[in-house]
C-alpha cells in the first residue's frame, strides 16, 4: 500500500471546505481591484477582532466588502461568506451574524444562508440569527435557511426546530422553514413531529412541507401524501433497534451524500476554472511558482489542474523548471490515485530519470492498476534491467498485462532480458493466449519477439482472429527474422491483411523471392500502391546486386512499380567495381536518365564505365547511349562517327541507328536547321545504304518532304540516294 506523506494526509469532510476556501481566495484575487472603497468598510469592530493579525483584518474587511457588493452575483457573495465561515475566526462569525441581522439587502441575507447551507458544519454562532429569520417572508431566503439549519447536527437545534414546527401559534412562514429543515435532522423525534403536523387540521402548506420532509428524511417516495401509509410504516419502525433504524435511513443518507458530492464537484469545477484563468494572466516566472503551489494543494482537483497545465507546457515545448519537476516527483506517492498516475505520465513526457527510481520503488507496492500502468509507462521510456523482474510479475495480471508487455518489449530491444526471463515471459504469454479468446495485442507482440519454434503456429493462427487489433499484432510478430514469412505472405491478397503484410515485410531484411511475391500483388488503391513501392524500395537496399538486377527486370513493365526504378538502381554507383552486376545496373540507370532527359547524369555514368571490360551487349548499350548524348549536345560529327563504327561492328543494329539519326534529323527540322537535317538524312543513307529498314525508309521520305524544295533536290543528288 502506498504510504501517505504528512503533507497530503487529509482530514475527514474537508474536501468541500477547501474547495470553497480556495475558490473564495481565487475570487479575492480577481475581484479585489473592483471592490469600491465604500464597500471595504468593516462593521463596527468587536473585541474579538483585536486578536486578528493585520493581514487577517484586511482579509475580513475585503470578504465583507465582497459580500455586500451589489454588482456581484449571489454565487460570488455566497463564496465570500463561506470563506469567512471556514476561517473560524470569532470576529468573522460575529460580523456575519451582525450583518445577517442588520442588513436591509435581501441578497446579502440569502448569500449568508446559502453559504451556511453549502458547508458541512456551519458555525454555531449563526444558529440563533437563522432561527429568528424563519419569520422572514422572503421565499428564497426560506429555502436557503431550511437547507442551512439542516446542516446543524446539534441536538439543541433539532429541539428548537421541532418546537417551532409544532407551534400552531407561530407564524406559518417560520413553521414552514422549521419543517423543511427537519428533513436533515434524522431522529425519531423529527419523524414524530413531521407525522403530527400532517394532521388534516393543519394548514395545507404545513402538511405539504411535512410530507416532503418525511420523504427526504426516510428516502421513501411511494407514500407521498398518504398519511395512513406513513403512520402504519411508523408503527412498525418507531421501536426498531438503533442499528436497524439507521439502516432504514441508508437510502436517504445516500441521496444526501450524492447531493453533497454534486455540490463539491460544482465548486471544484468553478475553482479550477478560476485558477486556470489566473494562471494564464501571470508572467512565466509567476506561473512556475503558482504551479508548485497548486501541486502541493490539499485538493486533488487543484493538483490535477496543475498537471493539465504542465501537460500544456510540454506540448508547447515550453521548459519545466526544476522546482516544478521536484514537486512533480513528490506526487508519485500522492494519496490520490489519479494524481499519482497523471504525475507519472507527465514525468514520462519529461524523460525525468530521477522519477524512474521512485516509480520502480513504488511499482509493486501500489494497489491501483492504473497507477502501476502509469509507472510502467514511465519506466519504459528509459528501461533498465532492474525493471524487468517487476514487469514479469505484472505481466501475469490482466489489468497490468499490456503496460508490462510494452516495457518488456523495450527491454528486449535493449537486450536486457536474460534467457531465463524470456522463458518465464513466454510461459506467461502462452497461458494468456490459451485462456483468452481476446488476447492482448501487446502480449502478442512480445511473444513475437521472444517466440520459440513452438510458438510459430500459434502466431500464424492469430492472423485470422476476428479482432482487428489482434490481427494487426499477429502481423507485427513476423518482423522477427526467426519466424517464417510464408504464412504472412499467404495473406498478401487478403483485404484485411494487405497493408499490414506490406509494412511488416518492408521492416524485415528479406530475400528476392519475397520481393518478387510483392510485385505480383495488384494494389487496390493509390495509397496501397505507394505503400507497396515504399516496401520494395526498402527491401532493395538489402538485396545482392544480382538480385537487384532481377528485381528491376521484374518491375520494368509494371505500371504501378516502374516509377521506383530510379530508387532501385541508385545503389549501382556505390557497388564495388569488381561486382559482375554493376555494369548492367549502371547501364540501366543511365538509360533511365536518358529517358527522363537527364543527359548529363547519364554521361557521368557512361564515362565511369570501363568500356574494354564490358561484354559485347554492354558495349552496344554504352555506344548507343553515347550516340544519343552526342546528338542531344549537337556533337553530330562525333555521333555519326560512333554510329558508323557501331554499324560496322554490329550490322543488326541498323534499325536502332536509323531511328537515332532520323530522330536527330526531325529535331533539326523542328529547330529550322534544314541544312543539319539534310546532312543527317545523308549520313543515314550513307552509313546504312541498302540495309536501311523499310520503316526507316518511310520515315526518311516523310522527313525529306519537310525540307525546302531546292535543298531536297540537292539532297536527291547526294551519294547513296
Short mmCIF file of N, CA and C in Angstrom, two decimals, residues 402-501:
data_model
loop_
_atom_site.label_atom_id
_atom_site.label_comp_id
_atom_site.label_asym_id
_atom_site.label_seq_id
_atom_site.Cartn_x
_atom_site.Cartn_y
_atom_site.Cartn_z
N UNK A 402 -0.88 -5.33 -20.51
CA UNK A 402 -0.49 -4.53 -21.69
C UNK A 402 0.71 -3.64 -21.39
N UNK A 403 0.65 -2.89 -20.28
CA UNK A 403 1.76 -1.98 -19.94
C UNK A 403 3.03 -2.76 -19.63
N UNK A 404 2.89 -3.89 -18.94
CA UNK A 404 4.07 -4.71 -18.63
C UNK A 404 4.69 -5.26 -19.92
N UNK A 405 3.84 -5.67 -20.86
CA UNK A 405 4.35 -6.20 -22.13
C UNK A 405 5.11 -5.12 -22.90
N UNK A 406 4.58 -3.89 -22.90
CA UNK A 406 5.28 -2.80 -23.59
C UNK A 406 6.66 -2.57 -22.99
N UNK A 407 6.75 -2.61 -21.66
CA UNK A 407 8.06 -2.43 -21.03
C UNK A 407 9.00 -3.56 -21.42
N UNK A 408 8.51 -4.77 -21.43
CA UNK A 408 9.37 -5.92 -21.76
C UNK A 408 9.77 -5.91 -23.23
N UNK A 409 8.91 -5.39 -24.09
CA UNK A 409 9.31 -5.24 -25.50
C UNK A 409 10.49 -4.28 -25.60
N UNK A 410 10.40 -3.15 -24.87
CA UNK A 410 11.51 -2.19 -24.87
C UNK A 410 12.77 -2.82 -24.28
N UNK A 411 12.59 -3.61 -23.22
CA UNK A 411 13.75 -4.27 -22.59
C UNK A 411 14.38 -5.28 -23.53
N UNK A 412 13.57 -6.01 -24.27
CA UNK A 412 14.13 -6.98 -25.23
C UNK A 412 14.89 -6.27 -26.34
N UNK A 413 14.34 -5.16 -26.82
CA UNK A 413 15.03 -4.39 -27.86
C UNK A 413 16.39 -3.90 -27.37
N UNK A 414 16.46 -3.60 -26.07
CA UNK A 414 17.72 -3.12 -25.48
C UNK A 414 18.60 -4.27 -24.97
N UNK A 415 18.23 -5.52 -25.28
CA UNK A 415 18.99 -6.72 -24.87
C UNK A 415 19.15 -6.81 -23.36
N UNK A 416 18.07 -6.52 -22.64
CA UNK A 416 18.12 -6.53 -21.17
C UNK A 416 17.43 -7.75 -20.57
N UNK A 417 16.87 -8.61 -21.40
CA UNK A 417 16.15 -9.78 -20.89
C UNK A 417 17.02 -11.01 -21.02
N UNK A 418 17.23 -11.69 -19.90
CA UNK A 418 18.05 -12.91 -19.92
C UNK A 418 17.24 -14.07 -20.48
N UNK A 419 17.91 -15.15 -20.80
CA UNK A 419 17.20 -16.33 -21.32
C UNK A 419 16.18 -16.88 -20.32
N UNK A 420 16.53 -17.02 -19.04
CA UNK A 420 15.52 -17.49 -18.08
C UNK A 420 14.31 -16.56 -18.00
N UNK A 421 14.56 -15.25 -18.06
CA UNK A 421 13.45 -14.30 -18.02
C UNK A 421 12.59 -14.41 -19.28
N UNK A 422 13.24 -14.64 -20.42
CA UNK A 422 12.49 -14.81 -21.67
C UNK A 422 11.60 -16.05 -21.59
N UNK A 423 12.13 -17.15 -21.04
CA UNK A 423 11.33 -18.37 -20.90
C UNK A 423 10.15 -18.12 -19.96
N UNK A 424 10.40 -17.37 -18.87
CA UNK A 424 9.32 -17.07 -17.92
C UNK A 424 8.23 -16.24 -18.60
N UNK A 425 8.64 -15.26 -19.39
CA UNK A 425 7.67 -14.43 -20.09
C UNK A 425 6.87 -15.26 -21.09
N UNK A 426 7.55 -16.14 -21.84
CA UNK A 426 6.86 -16.96 -22.84
C UNK A 426 5.83 -17.88 -22.18
N UNK A 427 6.18 -18.44 -21.04
CA UNK A 427 5.23 -19.31 -20.33
C UNK A 427 3.98 -18.53 -19.95
N UNK A 428 4.17 -17.32 -19.42
CA UNK A 428 3.02 -16.49 -19.02
C UNK A 428 2.19 -16.10 -20.24
N UNK A 429 2.86 -15.81 -21.34
CA UNK A 429 2.15 -15.39 -22.55
C UNK A 429 1.38 -16.55 -23.17
N UNK A 430 1.97 -17.72 -23.16
CA UNK A 430 1.26 -18.89 -23.70
C UNK A 430 0.01 -19.18 -22.89
N UNK A 431 0.13 -19.07 -21.58
CA UNK A 431 -1.04 -19.27 -20.72
C UNK A 431 -2.13 -18.25 -21.06
N UNK A 432 -1.71 -17.02 -21.25
CA UNK A 432 -2.66 -15.96 -21.59
C UNK A 432 -3.36 -16.26 -22.91
N UNK A 433 -2.61 -16.68 -23.92
CA UNK A 433 -3.20 -16.95 -25.23
C UNK A 433 -4.12 -18.16 -25.19
N UNK A 434 -3.79 -19.11 -24.34
CA UNK A 434 -4.61 -20.32 -24.22
C UNK A 434 -5.93 -20.03 -23.52
N UNK A 435 -5.88 -19.17 -22.51
CA UNK A 435 -7.05 -18.93 -21.65
C UNK A 435 -7.94 -17.80 -22.13
N UNK A 436 -7.55 -17.09 -23.17
CA UNK A 436 -8.32 -15.90 -23.57
C UNK A 436 -8.71 -15.96 -25.04
N UNK A 437 -9.98 -15.74 -25.30
CA UNK A 437 -10.44 -15.66 -26.68
C UNK A 437 -10.15 -14.29 -27.28
N UNK A 438 -9.85 -13.31 -26.42
CA UNK A 438 -9.50 -11.97 -26.89
C UNK A 438 -8.14 -11.60 -26.31
N UNK A 439 -7.07 -12.17 -26.84
CA UNK A 439 -5.73 -11.93 -26.28
C UNK A 439 -5.30 -10.48 -26.42
N UNK A 440 -4.40 -10.08 -25.53
CA UNK A 440 -3.92 -8.70 -25.52
C UNK A 440 -2.91 -8.47 -26.65
N UNK A 441 -3.11 -7.44 -27.48
CA UNK A 441 -2.20 -7.20 -28.61
C UNK A 441 -0.75 -7.00 -28.19
N UNK A 442 -0.52 -6.26 -27.10
CA UNK A 442 0.86 -6.05 -26.65
C UNK A 442 1.50 -7.37 -26.24
N UNK A 443 0.72 -8.24 -25.61
CA UNK A 443 1.24 -9.55 -25.22
C UNK A 443 1.61 -10.37 -26.46
N UNK A 444 0.81 -10.26 -27.51
CA UNK A 444 1.11 -10.98 -28.76
C UNK A 444 2.41 -10.47 -29.36
N UNK A 445 2.59 -9.15 -29.40
CA UNK A 445 3.82 -8.59 -29.96
C UNK A 445 5.04 -9.03 -29.16
N UNK A 446 4.89 -9.08 -27.84
CA UNK A 446 6.01 -9.53 -27.00
C UNK A 446 6.35 -10.98 -27.30
N UNK A 447 5.33 -11.83 -27.41
CA UNK A 447 5.60 -13.23 -27.73
C UNK A 447 6.26 -13.34 -29.09
N UNK A 448 5.87 -12.47 -30.02
CA UNK A 448 6.52 -12.47 -31.33
C UNK A 448 8.01 -12.20 -31.25
N UNK A 449 8.40 -11.34 -30.33
CA UNK A 449 9.83 -11.04 -30.18
C UNK A 449 10.58 -12.18 -29.50
N UNK A 450 9.94 -12.83 -28.54
CA UNK A 450 10.61 -13.86 -27.75
C UNK A 450 10.35 -15.27 -28.27
N UNK A 451 9.55 -15.40 -29.33
CA UNK A 451 8.99 -16.68 -29.76
C UNK A 451 10.03 -17.77 -29.97
N UNK A 452 9.65 -18.96 -29.55
CA UNK A 452 10.40 -20.17 -29.87
C UNK A 452 9.64 -20.89 -30.98
N UNK A 453 10.23 -21.94 -31.51
CA UNK A 453 9.63 -22.59 -32.68
C UNK A 453 8.21 -23.07 -32.40
N UNK A 454 7.94 -23.48 -31.18
CA UNK A 454 6.60 -23.98 -30.84
C UNK A 454 5.53 -22.89 -30.92
N UNK A 455 5.96 -21.61 -30.92
CA UNK A 455 5.00 -20.51 -30.93
C UNK A 455 4.63 -20.07 -32.35
N UNK A 456 5.37 -20.53 -33.35
CA UNK A 456 5.14 -20.03 -34.71
C UNK A 456 3.74 -20.35 -35.20
N UNK A 457 3.28 -21.56 -34.97
CA UNK A 457 1.94 -21.95 -35.41
C UNK A 457 0.87 -21.12 -34.71
N UNK A 458 1.07 -20.89 -33.43
CA UNK A 458 0.10 -20.09 -32.66
C UNK A 458 -0.02 -18.68 -33.23
N UNK A 459 1.11 -18.07 -33.51
CA UNK A 459 1.11 -16.71 -34.03
C UNK A 459 0.49 -16.66 -35.42
N UNK A 460 0.77 -17.67 -36.25
CA UNK A 460 0.18 -17.70 -37.59
C UNK A 460 -1.34 -17.83 -37.51
N UNK A 461 -1.83 -18.62 -36.55
CA UNK A 461 -3.27 -18.79 -36.40
C UNK A 461 -3.96 -17.48 -36.02
N UNK A 462 -3.26 -16.63 -35.27
CA UNK A 462 -3.85 -15.35 -34.85
C UNK A 462 -4.04 -14.39 -36.01
N UNK A 463 -3.42 -14.69 -37.16
CA UNK A 463 -3.63 -13.83 -38.33
C UNK A 463 -5.10 -13.82 -38.77
N UNK A 464 -5.84 -14.85 -38.40
CA UNK A 464 -7.24 -14.95 -38.80
C UNK A 464 -8.19 -14.61 -37.65
N UNK A 465 -7.68 -14.00 -36.59
CA UNK A 465 -8.54 -13.67 -35.45
C UNK A 465 -9.58 -12.63 -35.87
N UNK A 466 -10.76 -12.70 -35.24
CA UNK A 466 -11.85 -11.80 -35.61
C UNK A 466 -11.61 -10.35 -35.22
N UNK A 467 -10.75 -10.12 -34.22
CA UNK A 467 -10.49 -8.75 -33.74
C UNK A 467 -9.35 -8.12 -34.53
N UNK A 468 -9.59 -6.94 -35.08
CA UNK A 468 -8.57 -6.27 -35.89
C UNK A 468 -7.28 -5.98 -35.12
N UNK A 469 -7.35 -5.50 -33.85
CA UNK A 469 -6.09 -5.26 -33.12
C UNK A 469 -5.26 -6.53 -32.93
N UNK A 470 -5.95 -7.66 -32.73
CA UNK A 470 -5.23 -8.92 -32.56
C UNK A 470 -4.56 -9.32 -33.88
N UNK A 471 -5.29 -9.18 -34.99
CA UNK A 471 -4.70 -9.50 -36.30
C UNK A 471 -3.48 -8.61 -36.57
N UNK A 472 -3.63 -7.33 -36.27
CA UNK A 472 -2.52 -6.40 -36.52
C UNK A 472 -1.30 -6.78 -35.69
N UNK A 473 -1.52 -7.15 -34.43
CA UNK A 473 -0.40 -7.56 -33.58
C UNK A 473 0.24 -8.84 -34.10
N UNK A 474 -0.59 -9.77 -34.58
CA UNK A 474 -0.06 -11.02 -35.13
C UNK A 474 0.79 -10.75 -36.36
N UNK A 475 0.32 -9.85 -37.23
CA UNK A 475 1.12 -9.47 -38.41
C UNK A 475 2.46 -8.89 -37.98
N UNK A 476 2.42 -8.08 -36.95
CA UNK A 476 3.64 -7.41 -36.48
C UNK A 476 4.67 -8.40 -35.95
N UNK A 477 4.23 -9.54 -35.46
CA UNK A 477 5.19 -10.51 -34.91
C UNK A 477 6.14 -11.04 -35.98
N UNK A 478 5.75 -10.95 -37.24
CA UNK A 478 6.58 -11.50 -38.31
C UNK A 478 7.77 -10.61 -38.65
N UNK A 479 7.95 -9.53 -37.93
CA UNK A 479 9.20 -8.78 -38.07
C UNK A 479 10.37 -9.55 -37.47
N UNK A 480 10.07 -10.54 -36.64
CA UNK A 480 11.11 -11.40 -36.07
C UNK A 480 11.69 -12.28 -37.18
N UNK A 481 12.97 -12.14 -37.50
CA UNK A 481 13.56 -12.92 -38.61
C UNK A 481 13.48 -14.42 -38.40
N UNK A 482 13.30 -14.87 -37.14
CA UNK A 482 13.26 -16.31 -36.88
C UNK A 482 11.92 -16.94 -37.25
N UNK A 483 10.91 -16.10 -37.49
CA UNK A 483 9.58 -16.63 -37.81
C UNK A 483 9.43 -16.69 -39.33
N UNK A 484 9.13 -17.86 -39.89
CA UNK A 484 8.99 -17.98 -41.36
C UNK A 484 7.91 -17.04 -41.90
N UNK A 485 8.19 -16.46 -43.08
CA UNK A 485 7.27 -15.48 -43.65
C UNK A 485 6.13 -16.09 -44.45
N UNK A 486 6.20 -17.36 -44.77
CA UNK A 486 5.22 -17.97 -45.67
C UNK A 486 3.78 -17.75 -45.22
N UNK A 487 3.43 -17.97 -43.93
CA UNK A 487 2.03 -17.74 -43.53
C UNK A 487 1.59 -16.29 -43.72
N UNK A 488 2.52 -15.37 -43.54
CA UNK A 488 2.18 -13.95 -43.71
C UNK A 488 1.98 -13.61 -45.17
N UNK A 489 2.89 -14.08 -46.04
CA UNK A 489 2.77 -13.77 -47.47
C UNK A 489 1.52 -14.39 -48.07
N UNK A 490 1.04 -15.47 -47.46
CA UNK A 490 -0.19 -16.09 -47.94
C UNK A 490 -1.39 -15.17 -47.75
N UNK A 491 -1.26 -14.18 -46.89
CA UNK A 491 -2.34 -13.23 -46.62
C UNK A 491 -2.20 -11.94 -47.43
N UNK A 492 -1.25 -11.89 -48.36
CA UNK A 492 -0.97 -10.65 -49.07
C UNK A 492 -2.18 -10.12 -49.83
N UNK A 493 -2.95 -11.01 -50.41
CA UNK A 493 -4.09 -10.57 -51.21
C UNK A 493 -5.38 -10.47 -50.40
N UNK A 494 -5.30 -10.69 -49.09
CA UNK A 494 -6.48 -10.55 -48.24
C UNK A 494 -6.67 -9.08 -47.88
N UNK A 495 -7.83 -8.50 -48.18
CA UNK A 495 -8.04 -7.07 -47.87
C UNK A 495 -7.83 -6.74 -46.39
N UNK A 496 -8.03 -7.72 -45.51
CA UNK A 496 -7.86 -7.47 -44.08
C UNK A 496 -6.40 -7.39 -43.68
N UNK A 497 -5.52 -7.91 -44.53
CA UNK A 497 -4.12 -8.04 -44.14
C UNK A 497 -3.14 -7.28 -45.03
N UNK A 498 -3.54 -6.93 -46.25
CA UNK A 498 -2.57 -6.48 -47.25
C UNK A 498 -1.64 -5.40 -46.74
N UNK A 499 -2.21 -4.31 -46.23
CA UNK A 499 -1.36 -3.19 -45.79
C UNK A 499 -0.39 -3.63 -44.70
N UNK A 500 -0.89 -4.39 -43.72
CA UNK A 500 -0.03 -4.84 -42.64
C UNK A 500 1.08 -5.75 -43.13
N UNK A 501 0.75 -6.64 -44.08
CA UNK A 501 1.76 -7.54 -44.62
C UNK A 501 2.86 -6.74 -45.31
#
